């Protein structure tokens, strides 16, 4: 059975003082919730602080991007080993904000994805369509193309040590989440497309939903059969907002485990 997972993406938010309050509250809030996984992806300057406050807890930490090459003359870039130096286990790859505002493409996202894995970091690969693309019935085409940039290029096994995230752009930061049914439909599409290449990989890869997830809607989303947790932006910035989402994952996982038992 796939473990539920909740990932906080702080984006460009935080300060030494506010991070401490948030992380202390998060660690206290998820203590003992051991049937699910919790990760925070923080801005680079705060990786050291995250490492200090989160080591030996059940919350992991990671970066929001990385460069696909190692050391070199690349001003402003951060190499994979720099993330592992600070204990990062995860990194976001191909977030829609990176694609739309920093001109990242399927090709550069694929290269970063591979570089993360080669450094022993689990990539969390983001996919999603715009409102216009959805209205034109292009959701499957866009998400399929983004997924294919990995699985057609590298083979489905490349997802063995990876997490996928479906984040429709029309739901990111808008306060208007996809309905559980809308999200489930795309998650099932993603899983089916992987299954055409490798059934076992499709059955085991975790697919998170992201886009205006809150404590009020998380449980309904996480109960859907192909939604394995959430990638959370705004609601990951305060422990009082984020912990209820982690609790929803834990509660859903607890119910799944109870019904799976003979
Ligand atoms: P919001 O939760 O703020 O909609 O952001 C989602 C997101 O982009 C997470 O990566």
CSV table of C-alpha atoms and ligand atoms in Angstrom, one decimal:
chain,number,residue,atom,x,y,z
A,1,UNK,CA,0.0,0.0,0.0
A,2,UNK,CA,1.3,3.5,-0.9
A,3,UNK,CA,2.1,5.7,2.1
A,4,UNK,CA,0.4,9.1,2.2
A,5,UNK,CA,2.7,12.1,1.9
A,6,UNK,CA,2.3,15.8,2.6
A,7,UNK,CA,4.9,18.2,1.2
A,8,UNK,CA,5.0,21.9,2.0
A,9,UNK,CA,6.4,24.2,-0.7
A,10,UNK,CA,7.3,27.4,1.0
A,11,UNK,CA,8.1,29.1,-2.3
A,12,UNK,CA,9.8,32.4,-1.6
A,13,UNK,CA,8.5,32.9,1.9
A,14,UNK,CA,10.0,32.7,5.4
A,15,UNK,CA,12.5,34.3,7.8
A,16,UNK,CA,14.7,32.8,10.5
A,17,UNK,CA,12.2,33.9,13.1
A,18,UNK,CA,9.0,32.7,11.4
A,19,UNK,CA,10.6,29.4,10.2
A,20,UNK,CA,11.4,28.5,13.8
A,21,UNK,CA,7.8,29.0,15.0
A,22,UNK,CA,6.5,27.1,12.0
A,23,UNK,CA,8.9,24.1,12.2
A,24,UNK,CA,8.6,23.8,16.0
A,25,UNK,CA,4.8,23.8,15.6
A,26,UNK,CA,5.0,21.3,12.8
A,27,UNK,CA,7.3,18.9,14.6
A,28,UNK,CA,5.1,19.0,17.7
A,29,UNK,CA,2.0,18.6,15.6
A,30,UNK,CA,3.0,15.5,13.6
A,31,UNK,CA,4.8,13.8,16.4
A,32,UNK,CA,3.6,10.1,16.4
A,33,UNK,CA,1.8,10.4,13.0
A,34,UNK,CA,4.1,7.7,11.7
A,35,UNK,CA,2.0,6.1,8.9
A,36,UNK,CA,2.6,9.0,6.5
A,37,UNK,CA,5.5,11.1,5.3
A,38,UNK,CA,6.0,14.8,5.8
A,39,UNK,CA,8.4,17.0,3.9
A,40,UNK,CA,9.1,20.8,3.7
A,41,UNK,CA,10.8,22.3,0.7
A,42,UNK,CA,12.4,25.5,1.8
A,43,UNK,CA,14.3,28.4,0.2
A,44,UNK,CA,18.1,27.5,-0.1
A,45,UNK,CA,19.3,29.9,2.7
A,46,UNK,CA,17.1,28.1,5.2
A,47,UNK,CA,18.3,24.6,4.5
A,48,UNK,CA,20.8,24.7,7.4
A,49,UNK,CA,18.1,25.9,9.8
A,50,UNK,CA,15.7,23.2,8.5
A,51,UNK,CA,18.4,20.6,9.1
A,52,UNK,CA,19.1,21.8,12.6
A,53,UNK,CA,15.4,21.8,13.6
A,54,UNK,CA,14.2,18.7,11.8
A,55,UNK,CA,17.0,16.1,12.1
A,56,UNK,CA,15.8,13.2,14.3
A,57,UNK,CA,12.2,14.1,13.7
A,58,UNK,CA,9.6,12.5,11.4
A,59,UNK,CA,9.7,15.6,9.1
A,60,UNK,CA,12.1,15.6,6.1
A,61,UNK,CA,13.3,18.6,4.2
A,62,UNK,CA,14.3,19.5,0.7
A,63,UNK,CA,15.0,22.1,-1.9
A,64,UNK,CA,12.7,23.8,-4.4
A,65,UNK,CA,15.0,23.3,-7.4
A,66,UNK,CA,18.5,22.3,-8.4
A,67,UNK,CA,20.9,22.7,-11.3
A,68,UNK,CA,21.5,19.7,-13.4
A,69,UNK,CA,25.2,20.1,-13.5
A,70,UNK,CA,27.9,19.9,-10.8
A,71,UNK,CA,30.3,22.6,-9.8
A,72,UNK,CA,31.0,25.3,-12.4
A,73,UNK,CA,30.7,28.8,-13.7
A,74,UNK,CA,26.9,29.1,-13.2
A,75,UNK,CA,26.2,32.2,-11.1
A,76,UNK,CA,23.1,31.8,-8.9
A,77,UNK,CA,22.8,28.0,-9.5
A,78,UNK,CA,22.8,25.3,-6.8
A,79,UNK,CA,24.3,21.9,-7.5
A,80,UNK,CA,22.7,18.6,-6.3
A,81,UNK,CA,25.5,17.9,-3.8
A,82,UNK,CA,24.9,21.2,-2.1
A,83,UNK,CA,21.5,20.0,-1.2
A,84,UNK,CA,22.7,16.7,0.1
A,85,UNK,CA,25.4,18.5,2.1
A,86,UNK,CA,22.5,19.9,4.1
A,87,UNK,CA,20.7,16.6,4.4
A,88,UNK,CA,18.0,17.2,1.8
A,89,UNK,CA,16.1,14.0,0.8
A,90,UNK,CA,13.7,15.6,-1.7
A,91,UNK,CA,13.6,18.4,-4.3
A,92,UNK,CA,10.8,19.9,-6.4
A,93,UNK,CA,11.3,19.6,-10.1
A,94,UNK,CA,9.4,21.4,-12.9
A,95,UNK,CA,7.1,23.4,-10.6
A,96,UNK,CA,4.7,25.5,-12.8
A,97,UNK,CA,6.2,28.7,-11.4
A,98,UNK,CA,9.6,27.6,-12.6
A,99,UNK,CA,8.2,26.6,-16.0
A,100,UNK,CA,6.2,29.8,-16.4
A,101,UNK,CA,8.4,32.4,-14.8
A,102,UNK,CA,11.9,31.0,-15.2
A,103,UNK,CA,11.5,29.4,-18.7
A,104,UNK,CA,12.1,25.9,-17.6
A,105,UNK,CA,11.0,23.3,-20.2
A,106,UNK,CA,10.2,19.6,-20.3
A,107,UNK,CA,13.9,19.1,-21.3
A,108,UNK,CA,15.5,21.0,-18.5
A,109,UNK,CA,13.1,19.6,-16.0
A,110,UNK,CA,14.0,16.1,-17.2
A,111,UNK,CA,17.7,16.8,-16.8
A,112,UNK,CA,17.2,18.2,-13.3
A,113,UNK,CA,15.1,15.2,-12.4
A,114,UNK,CA,17.9,12.8,-13.4
A,115,UNK,CA,20.5,14.9,-11.6
A,116,UNK,CA,18.5,14.8,-8.4
A,117,UNK,CA,18.2,11.0,-8.6
A,118,UNK,CA,21.9,10.6,-9.4
A,119,UNK,CA,22.7,12.6,-6.2
A,120,UNK,CA,20.4,10.3,-4.1
A,121,UNK,CA,17.6,12.9,-3.8
A,122,UNK,CA,14.0,12.0,-4.5
A,123,UNK,CA,12.6,14.3,-7.1
A,124,UNK,CA,9.0,15.5,-6.8
A,125,UNK,CA,8.0,16.1,-10.4
A,126,UNK,CA,5.2,18.6,-11.0
A,127,UNK,CA,2.8,18.6,-13.9
A,128,UNK,CA,-0.4,20.5,-14.7
A,129,UNK,CA,-2.4,22.4,-17.2
A,130,UNK,CA,-3.5,26.0,-17.4
A,131,UNK,CA,-7.2,27.1,-17.2
A,132,UNK,CA,-7.2,27.7,-21.0
A,133,UNK,CA,-5.8,24.3,-21.7
A,134,UNK,CA,-8.4,22.7,-19.5
A,135,UNK,CA,-11.2,24.6,-21.2
A,136,UNK,CA,-9.9,23.5,-24.6
A,137,UNK,CA,-9.9,19.8,-23.3
A,138,UNK,CA,-6.1,19.7,-23.5
A,139,UNK,CA,-5.5,18.4,-20.0
A,140,UNK,CA,-4.6,14.9,-21.0
A,141,UNK,CA,-2.4,16.1,-23.8
A,142,UNK,CA,-0.4,18.6,-21.6
A,143,UNK,CA,-0.1,16.3,-18.6
A,144,UNK,CA,0.7,13.4,-20.8
A,145,UNK,CA,3.4,15.3,-22.6
A,146,UNK,CA,5.0,16.4,-19.3
A,147,UNK,CA,4.9,12.8,-18.0
A,148,UNK,CA,6.3,11.4,-21.2
A,149,UNK,CA,9.2,13.8,-20.9
A,150,UNK,CA,10.3,11.4,-18.2
A,151,UNK,CA,8.9,8.0,-18.9
A,152,UNK,CA,9.3,7.9,-22.7
A,153,UNK,CA,12.8,9.3,-22.4
A,154,UNK,CA,14.1,7.3,-19.5
A,155,UNK,CA,11.6,4.4,-19.1
A,156,UNK,CA,9.0,3.9,-16.4
A,157,UNK,CA,11.5,2.6,-13.9
A,158,UNK,CA,12.8,6.1,-13.6
A,159,UNK,CA,9.8,6.7,-11.3
A,160,UNK,CA,11.0,4.0,-8.8
A,161,UNK,CA,12.6,6.6,-6.7
A,162,UNK,CA,10.4,9.6,-7.4
A,163,UNK,CA,7.1,11.3,-6.5
A,164,UNK,CA,4.7,12.9,-9.0
A,165,UNK,CA,2.5,15.9,-8.3
A,166,UNK,CA,-0.5,17.0,-10.3
A,167,UNK,CA,-0.9,20.8,-9.8
A,168,UNK,CA,-3.4,22.4,-12.2
A,169,UNK,CA,-2.3,26.0,-12.6
A,170,UNK,CA,-5.9,27.2,-12.3
A,171,UNK,CA,-6.0,25.8,-8.7
A,172,UNK,CA,-2.5,27.0,-7.6
A,173,UNK,CA,-2.7,30.0,-5.3
A,174,UNK,CA,-6.3,30.8,-6.4
A,175,UNK,CA,-8.3,29.4,-3.4
A,176,UNK,CA,-10.2,27.3,-5.9
A,177,UNK,CA,-9.0,23.7,-5.6
A,178,UNK,CA,-9.9,21.0,-8.1
A,179,UNK,CA,-12.8,18.9,-6.8
A,180,UNK,CA,-11.7,15.5,-5.5
A,181,UNK,CA,-13.3,14.0,-8.6
A,182,UNK,CA,-11.5,16.3,-11.0
A,183,UNK,CA,-8.2,15.6,-9.4
A,184,UNK,CA,-8.9,11.9,-9.2
A,185,UNK,CA,-9.6,11.8,-12.9
A,186,UNK,CA,-6.2,13.2,-13.8
A,187,UNK,CA,-4.4,11.1,-11.3
A,188,UNK,CA,-6.0,8.0,-12.7
A,189,UNK,CA,-5.0,9.2,-16.2
A,190,UNK,CA,-1.4,9.6,-15.0
A,191,UNK,CA,-1.3,6.1,-13.4
A,192,UNK,CA,-2.9,4.4,-16.4
A,193,UNK,CA,-0.3,6.0,-18.7
A,194,UNK,CA,2.5,4.7,-16.6
A,195,UNK,CA,0.8,1.3,-16.3
A,196,UNK,CA,0.9,0.9,-20.1
A,197,UNK,CA,4.7,0.8,-19.7
A,198,UNK,CA,5.0,-0.8,-16.3
A,199,UNK,CA,2.2,-2.0,-14.1
A,200,UNK,CA,4.2,-2.3,-10.9
A,201,UNK,CA,5.8,1.1,-11.2
A,202,UNK,CA,2.3,2.6,-11.8
A,203,UNK,CA,0.9,0.8,-8.8
A,204,UNK,CA,3.7,2.0,-6.4
A,205,UNK,CA,4.4,5.6,-7.5
A,206,UNK,CA,2.9,8.2,-5.3
A,207,UNK,CA,0.9,11.0,-7.0
A,208,UNK,CA,0.3,14.1,-4.9
A,209,UNK,CA,-2.3,16.7,-5.6
A,210,UNK,CA,-1.5,20.4,-5.3
A,211,UNK,CA,-3.5,23.6,-5.7
A,212,UNK,CA,-5.4,25.4,-2.8
A,213,UNK,CA,-5.3,22.4,-0.5
A,214,UNK,CA,-6.4,23.3,3.1
A,215,UNK,CA,-7.3,21.6,6.3
A,216,UNK,CA,-10.9,21.8,5.2
A,217,UNK,CA,-10.6,20.0,1.9
A,218,UNK,CA,-7.5,17.7,2.4
A,219,UNK,CA,-9.3,14.6,3.7
A,220,UNK,CA,-11.8,14.4,0.8
A,221,UNK,CA,-8.9,14.8,-1.7
A,222,UNK,CA,-6.7,12.2,0.1
A,223,UNK,CA,-9.5,9.7,0.2
A,224,UNK,CA,-9.6,9.4,-3.6
A,225,UNK,CA,-8.0,6.1,-4.7
A,226,UNK,CA,-5.2,7.6,-6.8
A,227,UNK,CA,-4.4,10.7,-4.6
A,228,UNK,CA,-1.6,9.8,-2.3
A,229,UNK,CA,-1.3,13.1,-0.5
A,230,UNK,CA,-0.7,16.8,-1.2
A,231,UNK,CA,1.8,19.4,-2.3
A,232,UNK,CA,0.9,22.5,-0.3
A,233,UNK,CA,1.8,26.1,-0.9
A,234,UNK,CA,0.1,28.8,1.1
A,235,UNK,CA,-1.3,26.5,3.8
A,236,UNK,CA,2.2,25.2,4.5
A,237,UNK,CA,3.4,28.5,5.9
A,238,UNK,CA,1.8,28.3,9.3
A,239,UNK,CA,1.8,25.2,11.6
A,240,UNK,CA,-1.8,25.8,12.5
A,241,UNK,CA,-2.8,25.5,8.8
A,242,UNK,CA,-0.3,22.8,7.8
A,243,UNK,CA,-0.7,20.4,10.7
A,244,UNK,CA,-4.4,19.7,10.0
A,245,UNK,CA,-3.4,18.7,6.4
A,246,UNK,CA,-0.8,16.3,7.8
A,247,UNK,CA,-3.5,15.0,10.2
A,248,UNK,CA,-5.8,14.4,7.3
A,249,UNK,CA,-3.2,12.3,5.6
A,250,UNK,CA,-2.6,10.4,8.8
A,251,UNK,CA,-6.3,9.9,9.4
A,252,UNK,CA,-6.9,8.7,5.8
A,253,UNK,CA,-3.9,6.3,6.0
A,254,UNK,CA,-5.2,4.9,9.3
A,255,UNK,CA,-8.6,4.2,7.8
A,256,UNK,CA,-7.0,2.6,4.7
A,257,UNK,CA,-4.8,0.4,6.9
A,258,UNK,CA,-7.8,-0.7,9.0
A,259,UNK,CA,-9.9,-1.7,6.0
A,260,UNK,CA,-6.9,-3.5,4.4
A,261,UNK,CA,-6.4,-5.8,7.5
A,262,UNK,CA,-8.1,-9.2,7.2
B,1,LIG,P1,-1.2,26.6,-3.1
B,1,LIG,O1,-1.4,25.6,-2.0
B,1,LIG,O2,-0.8,28.0,-2.4
B,1,LIG,O3,-2.3,26.7,-4.0
B,1,LIG,O4,0.1,26.3,-3.9
B,1,LIG,C1,0.2,25.0,-4.4
B,1,LIG,C2,1.6,24.9,-4.9
B,1,LIG,O5,2.0,25.5,-5.9
B,1,LIG,C3,2.5,23.9,-4.2
B,1,LIG,O6,3.6,23.6,-5.0
